[in-house]
Amino acid sequence: MTRRPLVAALTGVAALTLAVTACAPQDDGGSDASASKSPASCTKDKLPLKTPGKLTVATDKPAFEPWFKNDDPSNGQGFESAVAYAVAGKLGFTKEQVAWTTQSFESSYAPGPKNFDFDINQISATPAREKAVTFSDGYYDVQQGVVALKNGEFANAASIAELKKARIAVQVGTTALQAVQNQIKPDSQPKIFNTQIDAVNALKNKQVDLLLVDLPTAFYVTAAQIDGSKIVGQLPQTEGGSTEHFGLLMEKGSTLVGCLNQAVGQLRSSGELAKIQQQWLTSSAGAPVLK
């Protein structure tokens, strides 16, 4: 996924182009070879910061829900704002010691020096981008979202089993198609479209009952593409498959990556990352995990 499509869609025509490629499968990625580098110590006063004593974090503006809330990254609300402050806490920073700066999505992974310590903006870690920037380990593994019309037959489905009789639209060559085949296993073959826009139109025109796309795209579809649509839920994360994931972005070769990986790893192993995801991308976002 190039980025959360909602942001680009609401800021320009480029959204449709982004939405087309949003759910294309990605390699698991991971941080580049510089991930092995880190400061001698991850204590706050030893970190290679842009401004001593301050952790400078970048994201785009507007900053949309459910990743941020009220277009204010500094309030700690929304998934990525909460993750940023949780990472900062692991590095020893208080909320007052985190400084936010604006960085457009497209320029964030351009080559060259950065004026931030890390950027958090639904940026998928891909091999192509890793040639120009450094990514941390993933803080969010992208899951698949199920979209329906609010008055549709399957709008209130609460389990995967309830989706088996649905006519499902999906884009060719995507992880969503794999999820339909491997997890939902519908009674009839999914309707496969060349582009995400064609799949969206199939649901809009009631040619299908459901649309399956990655969850960030599902937020965009329901907010900006199909009036009267809703997210039915999200499919559980599968084990062992290649997974698109979002990483914290730094300038190429940043030695901060080792400490960020340590912080993300601690948040993941303690279950705190899962709790943040549950709060902002499941419960309040209206996207329950379908069992």
Short mmCIF file of C-alpha atoms in Angstrom, two decimals:
data_model
loop_
_atom_site.label_atom_id
_atom_site.label_comp_id
_atom_site.label_asym_id
_atom_site.label_seq_id
_atom_site.Cartn_x
_atom_site.Cartn_y
_atom_site.Cartn_z
CA MET A 1 0.00 0.00 0.00
CA THR A 2 1.39 3.39 -0.90
CA ARG A 3 -0.35 5.13 1.99
CA ARG A 4 -3.71 5.41 3.64
CA PRO A 5 -5.80 6.46 0.61
CA LEU A 6 -8.16 8.67 2.63
CA VAL A 7 -5.54 11.33 3.10
CA ALA A 8 -4.61 11.61 -0.54
CA ALA A 9 -8.21 11.38 -1.66
CA LEU A 10 -9.34 14.30 0.41
CA THR A 11 -6.38 16.42 -0.65
CA GLY A 12 -6.44 15.88 -4.42
CA VAL A 13 -7.14 13.90 -7.53
CA ALA A 14 -4.15 11.67 -6.86
CA ALA A 15 -6.31 9.66 -4.49
CA LEU A 16 -7.82 7.48 -7.17
CA THR A 17 -4.39 6.53 -8.46
CA LEU A 18 -3.27 5.68 -4.94
CA ALA A 19 -6.42 3.71 -4.22
CA VAL A 20 -5.82 1.52 -7.27
CA THR A 21 -2.51 0.33 -5.89
CA ALA A 22 -3.37 0.53 -2.22
CA CYS A 23 -4.09 -3.12 -1.68
CA ALA A 24 -1.39 -4.61 -3.88
CA PRO A 25 0.58 -7.22 -1.95
CA GLN A 26 3.98 -6.22 -0.65
CA ASP A 27 6.98 -8.11 0.54
CA ASP A 28 7.23 -8.26 4.29
CA GLY A 29 9.98 -5.67 3.92
CA GLY A 30 11.49 -4.87 7.28
CA SER A 31 14.20 -2.36 7.97
CA ASP A 32 17.33 -2.29 5.83
CA ALA A 33 20.86 -3.25 6.66
CA SER A 34 21.28 -0.17 8.82
CA ALA A 35 18.84 -1.74 11.30
CA SER A 36 21.82 -3.39 12.94
CA LYS A 37 23.24 0.04 13.73
CA SER A 38 22.27 1.83 16.89
CA PRO A 39 23.70 4.35 19.33
CA ALA A 40 25.93 2.97 22.04
CA SER A 41 23.04 3.60 24.40
CA CYS A 42 19.32 4.12 23.97
CA THR A 43 19.14 6.49 26.90
CA LYS A 44 17.58 9.80 25.93
CA ASP A 45 20.71 11.94 26.24
CA LYS A 46 22.69 9.55 23.99
CA LEU A 47 20.25 9.47 21.08
CA PRO A 48 21.18 11.11 17.74
CA LEU A 49 18.35 13.67 17.76
CA LYS A 50 17.70 16.61 15.47
CA THR A 51 17.15 18.80 18.55
CA PRO A 52 18.84 17.74 21.81
CA GLY A 53 16.28 16.84 24.46
CA LYS A 54 13.40 16.79 21.95
CA LEU A 55 12.00 13.92 19.90
CA THR A 56 10.84 15.41 16.59
CA VAL A 57 8.06 13.41 14.97
CA ALA A 58 6.60 14.15 11.52
CA THR A 59 3.29 13.40 9.85
CA ASP A 60 1.14 14.87 7.10
CA LYS A 61 -1.56 17.53 7.37
CA PRO A 62 -4.48 17.04 7.45
CA ALA A 63 -4.06 14.13 9.84
CA PHE A 64 -7.15 11.97 9.48
CA GLU A 65 -8.97 9.50 11.70
CA PRO A 66 -8.63 6.80 12.84
CA TRP A 67 -4.86 7.35 12.67
CA PHE A 68 -5.13 10.74 14.39
CA LYS A 69 -8.05 12.59 15.95
CA ASN A 70 -9.31 16.13 15.37
CA ASP A 71 -6.40 16.77 12.97
CA ASP A 72 -4.14 17.13 16.02
CA PRO A 73 -1.27 14.63 16.23
CA SER A 74 -0.14 16.09 19.55
CA ASN A 75 -3.24 15.04 21.51
CA GLY A 76 -2.22 11.38 21.81
CA GLN A 77 -5.49 10.21 20.29
CA GLY A 78 -5.81 8.05 17.20
CA PHE A 79 -3.72 4.98 16.44
CA GLU A 80 -0.55 6.59 15.13
CA SER A 81 -0.51 9.44 17.64
CA ALA A 82 -0.84 6.88 20.43
CA VAL A 83 1.92 4.71 18.92
CA ALA A 84 4.25 7.71 18.56
CA TYR A 85 3.83 8.65 22.22
CA ALA A 86 4.22 5.04 23.33
CA VAL A 87 7.50 4.78 21.41
CA ALA A 88 8.60 8.13 22.85
CA GLY A 89 7.84 6.86 26.33
CA LYS A 90 10.01 3.80 25.81
CA LEU A 91 12.86 6.14 24.82
CA GLY A 92 12.39 8.19 27.98
CA PHE A 93 10.53 11.21 26.59
CA THR A 94 7.56 12.86 28.24
CA LYS A 95 4.66 14.06 26.12
CA GLU A 96 5.95 17.63 26.46
CA GLN A 97 9.31 16.57 25.02
CA VAL A 98 7.76 15.38 21.74
CA ALA A 99 7.67 18.02 19.00
CA TRP A 100 5.47 17.47 15.94
CA THR A 101 6.31 18.77 12.48
CA THR A 102 4.47 18.59 9.16
CA GLN A 103 5.88 16.46 6.33
CA SER A 104 3.96 15.53 3.19
CA PHE A 105 3.66 11.83 2.50
CA GLU A 106 5.32 11.94 -0.91
CA SER A 107 8.36 13.88 0.28
CA SER A 108 8.84 11.79 3.40
CA TYR A 109 10.57 8.95 1.56
CA ALA A 110 12.48 11.11 -0.92
CA PRO A 111 16.28 10.81 -0.66
CA GLY A 112 18.20 13.28 1.46
CA PRO A 113 18.44 14.67 4.99
CA LYS A 114 15.31 14.95 7.13
CA ASN A 115 14.27 17.57 9.66
CA PHE A 116 12.60 14.97 11.88
CA ASP A 117 13.75 12.01 13.95
CA PHE A 118 11.04 9.76 12.55
CA ASP A 119 7.88 10.08 10.47
CA ILE A 120 4.69 8.13 11.24
CA ASN A 121 2.18 8.33 8.41
CA GLN A 122 0.86 4.92 7.29
CA ILE A 123 3.97 4.40 5.18
CA SER A 124 4.49 0.86 3.96
CA ALA A 125 8.06 -0.37 4.22
CA THR A 126 8.98 -1.51 0.71
CA PRO A 127 12.33 -2.46 -0.85
CA ALA A 128 12.07 0.47 -3.29
CA ARG A 129 11.61 3.00 -0.48
CA GLU A 130 14.36 1.43 1.59
CA LYS A 131 16.85 2.51 -1.07
CA ALA A 132 16.24 6.12 0.01
CA VAL A 133 15.21 5.94 3.68
CA THR A 134 15.43 3.67 6.70
CA PHE A 135 12.39 2.00 8.29
CA SER A 136 11.90 0.59 11.75
CA ASP A 137 10.34 -2.78 12.31
CA GLY A 138 6.61 -2.76 11.62
CA TYR A 139 4.24 -1.20 14.13
CA TYR A 140 1.12 -2.19 12.17
CA ASP A 141 0.48 -5.25 10.01
CA VAL A 142 -2.17 -4.38 7.46
CA GLN A 143 -5.32 -6.50 7.71
CA GLN A 144 -8.21 -6.94 5.29
CA GLY A 145 -11.48 -5.04 5.68
CA VAL A 146 -14.96 -6.08 4.56
CA VAL A 147 -17.16 -3.28 3.18
CA ALA A 148 -20.92 -3.45 2.54
CA LEU A 149 -23.78 -1.08 1.88
CA LYS A 150 -25.48 -0.17 5.13
CA ASN A 151 -28.79 -1.60 3.92
CA GLY A 152 -27.19 -4.68 2.41
CA GLU A 153 -27.93 -8.28 3.37
CA PHE A 154 -24.52 -8.80 4.99
CA ALA A 155 -24.09 -5.38 6.61
CA ASN A 156 -24.50 -6.76 10.13
CA ALA A 157 -22.58 -9.99 9.73
CA ALA A 158 -20.57 -10.84 12.83
CA SER A 159 -18.60 -13.86 11.64
CA ILE A 160 -16.69 -15.09 8.61
CA ALA A 161 -19.16 -17.95 8.23
CA GLU A 162 -21.96 -15.44 7.59
CA LEU A 163 -20.07 -14.10 4.57
CA LYS A 164 -19.84 -17.38 2.67
CA LYS A 165 -23.03 -16.83 0.66
CA ALA A 166 -22.11 -13.29 -0.36
CA ARG A 167 -21.08 -12.10 -3.79
CA ILE A 168 -17.67 -10.55 -3.19
CA ALA A 169 -15.75 -8.00 -5.28
CA VAL A 170 -11.98 -7.89 -5.13
CA GLN A 171 -9.09 -6.51 -7.17
CA VAL A 172 -6.91 -8.94 -9.09
CA GLY A 173 -3.46 -9.72 -7.72
CA THR A 174 -4.04 -8.41 -4.21
CA THR A 175 -3.73 -9.77 -0.71
CA ALA A 176 -7.48 -9.19 -0.47
CA LEU A 177 -8.05 -11.79 -3.18
CA GLN A 178 -5.87 -14.23 -1.27
CA ALA A 179 -7.88 -13.54 1.88
CA VAL A 180 -11.19 -14.24 0.12
CA GLN A 181 -9.90 -17.54 -1.20
CA ASN A 182 -8.08 -18.66 1.95
CA GLN A 183 -10.17 -17.25 4.79
CA ILE A 184 -13.74 -16.60 3.65
CA LYS A 185 -13.91 -19.42 1.08
CA PRO A 186 -17.25 -18.23 -0.35
CA ASP A 187 -19.77 -20.55 -1.95
CA SER A 188 -19.33 -18.75 -5.28
CA GLN A 189 -16.13 -17.47 -6.84
CA PRO A 190 -15.34 -13.82 -6.07
CA LYS A 191 -15.85 -11.30 -8.84
CA ILE A 192 -12.36 -10.16 -9.79
CA PHE A 193 -11.76 -6.67 -11.19
CA ASN A 194 -8.69 -5.16 -12.81
CA THR A 195 -8.77 -2.03 -10.67
CA GLN A 196 -9.90 -1.11 -7.19
CA ILE A 197 -12.19 1.55 -8.66
CA ASP A 198 -14.02 -1.07 -10.72
CA ALA A 199 -14.47 -3.20 -7.60
CA VAL A 200 -15.80 -0.19 -5.69
CA ASN A 201 -18.27 0.59 -8.46
CA ALA A 202 -19.51 -3.00 -8.42
CA LEU A 203 -20.53 -2.58 -4.77
CA LYS A 204 -21.89 0.91 -5.37
CA ASN A 205 -24.06 -0.43 -8.22
CA LYS A 206 -25.16 -3.44 -6.14
CA GLN A 207 -23.59 -5.93 -8.53
CA VAL A 208 -21.98 -7.55 -5.47
CA ASP A 209 -22.78 -7.75 -1.77
CA LEU A 210 -19.33 -7.08 -0.35
CA LEU A 211 -16.02 -5.45 -1.22
CA LEU A 212 -12.80 -6.78 0.28
CA VAL A 213 -9.84 -4.38 0.49
CA ASP A 214 -7.08 -3.70 2.99
CA LEU A 215 -8.37 -1.98 6.11
CA PRO A 216 -6.79 1.44 5.45
CA THR A 217 -8.47 1.43 2.02
CA ALA A 218 -11.74 0.35 3.62
CA PHE A 219 -11.66 3.49 5.78
CA TYR A 220 -11.23 5.54 2.61
CA VAL A 221 -13.97 3.74 0.69
CA THR A 222 -16.56 4.30 3.40
CA ALA A 223 -15.52 7.90 4.05
CA ALA A 224 -15.07 9.18 0.52
CA GLN A 225 -16.08 6.74 -2.22
CA ILE A 226 -19.41 5.09 -1.40
CA ASP A 227 -22.15 6.97 0.41
CA GLY A 228 -24.18 4.72 2.67
CA SER A 229 -21.43 2.13 3.07
CA LYS A 230 -19.87 0.70 6.22
CA ILE A 231 -17.06 -1.52 7.37
CA VAL A 232 -18.59 -4.84 8.39
CA GLY A 233 -15.37 -5.88 10.08
CA GLN A 234 -11.82 -7.00 9.46
CA LEU A 235 -10.40 -10.45 8.91
CA PRO A 236 -7.99 -11.88 11.49
CA GLN A 237 -4.27 -11.58 10.74
CA THR A 238 -3.03 -14.77 9.14
CA GLU A 239 0.14 -16.44 10.34
CA GLY A 240 3.12 -17.10 8.14
CA GLY A 241 2.12 -15.13 5.05
CA SER A 242 3.85 -12.11 3.59
CA THR A 243 2.38 -9.06 5.26
CA GLU A 244 2.35 -5.42 4.27
CA HIS A 245 3.32 -3.34 7.26
CA PHE A 246 3.83 0.25 8.28
CA GLY A 247 7.20 1.32 9.71
CA LEU A 248 8.58 4.44 11.36
CA LEU A 249 10.56 6.29 8.67
CA MET A 250 13.96 7.90 9.18
CA GLU A 251 16.60 9.40 6.94
CA LYS A 252 18.80 6.79 5.29
CA GLY A 253 21.32 5.24 7.65
CA SER A 254 19.92 6.77 10.82
CA THR A 255 21.43 5.08 13.85
CA LEU A 256 18.22 5.82 15.75
CA VAL A 257 16.66 2.77 14.07
CA GLY A 258 18.12 0.29 16.57
CA CYS A 259 16.50 2.08 19.50
CA LEU A 260 13.20 2.48 17.65
CA ASN A 261 13.21 -1.24 16.85
CA GLN A 262 13.84 -1.95 20.52
CA ALA A 263 10.93 0.31 21.55
CA VAL A 264 8.53 -1.17 18.98
CA GLY A 265 9.58 -4.66 20.01
CA GLN A 266 8.90 -3.93 23.66
CA LEU A 267 5.47 -2.49 22.84
CA ARG A 268 4.64 -5.54 20.76
CA SER A 269 5.85 -8.14 23.25
CA SER A 270 4.13 -6.46 26.20
CA GLY A 271 0.80 -6.39 24.36
CA GLU A 272 0.58 -2.60 24.53
CA LEU A 273 0.72 -2.26 20.74
CA ALA A 274 -2.19 -4.69 20.40
CA LYS A 275 -4.18 -2.69 22.96
CA ILE A 276 -3.60 0.54 21.03
CA GLN A 277 -4.71 -1.17 17.84
CA GLN A 278 -7.79 -2.58 19.56
CA GLN A 279 -8.73 0.86 20.86
CA TRP A 280 -8.26 2.91 17.71
CA LEU A 281 -8.52 0.52 14.74
CA THR A 282 -11.12 -1.92 16.03
CA SER A 283 -13.44 -0.59 18.72
CA SER A 284 -13.76 3.14 18.08
CA ALA A 285 -13.22 2.70 14.32
CA GLY A 286 -16.18 0.33 14.02
CA ALA A 287 -14.11 -2.46 12.48
CA PRO A 288 -14.50 -5.54 14.71
CA VAL A 289 -12.38 -8.60 13.99
CA LEU A 290 -14.56 -11.27 12.39
CA LYS A 291 -14.04 -14.78 13.71
#
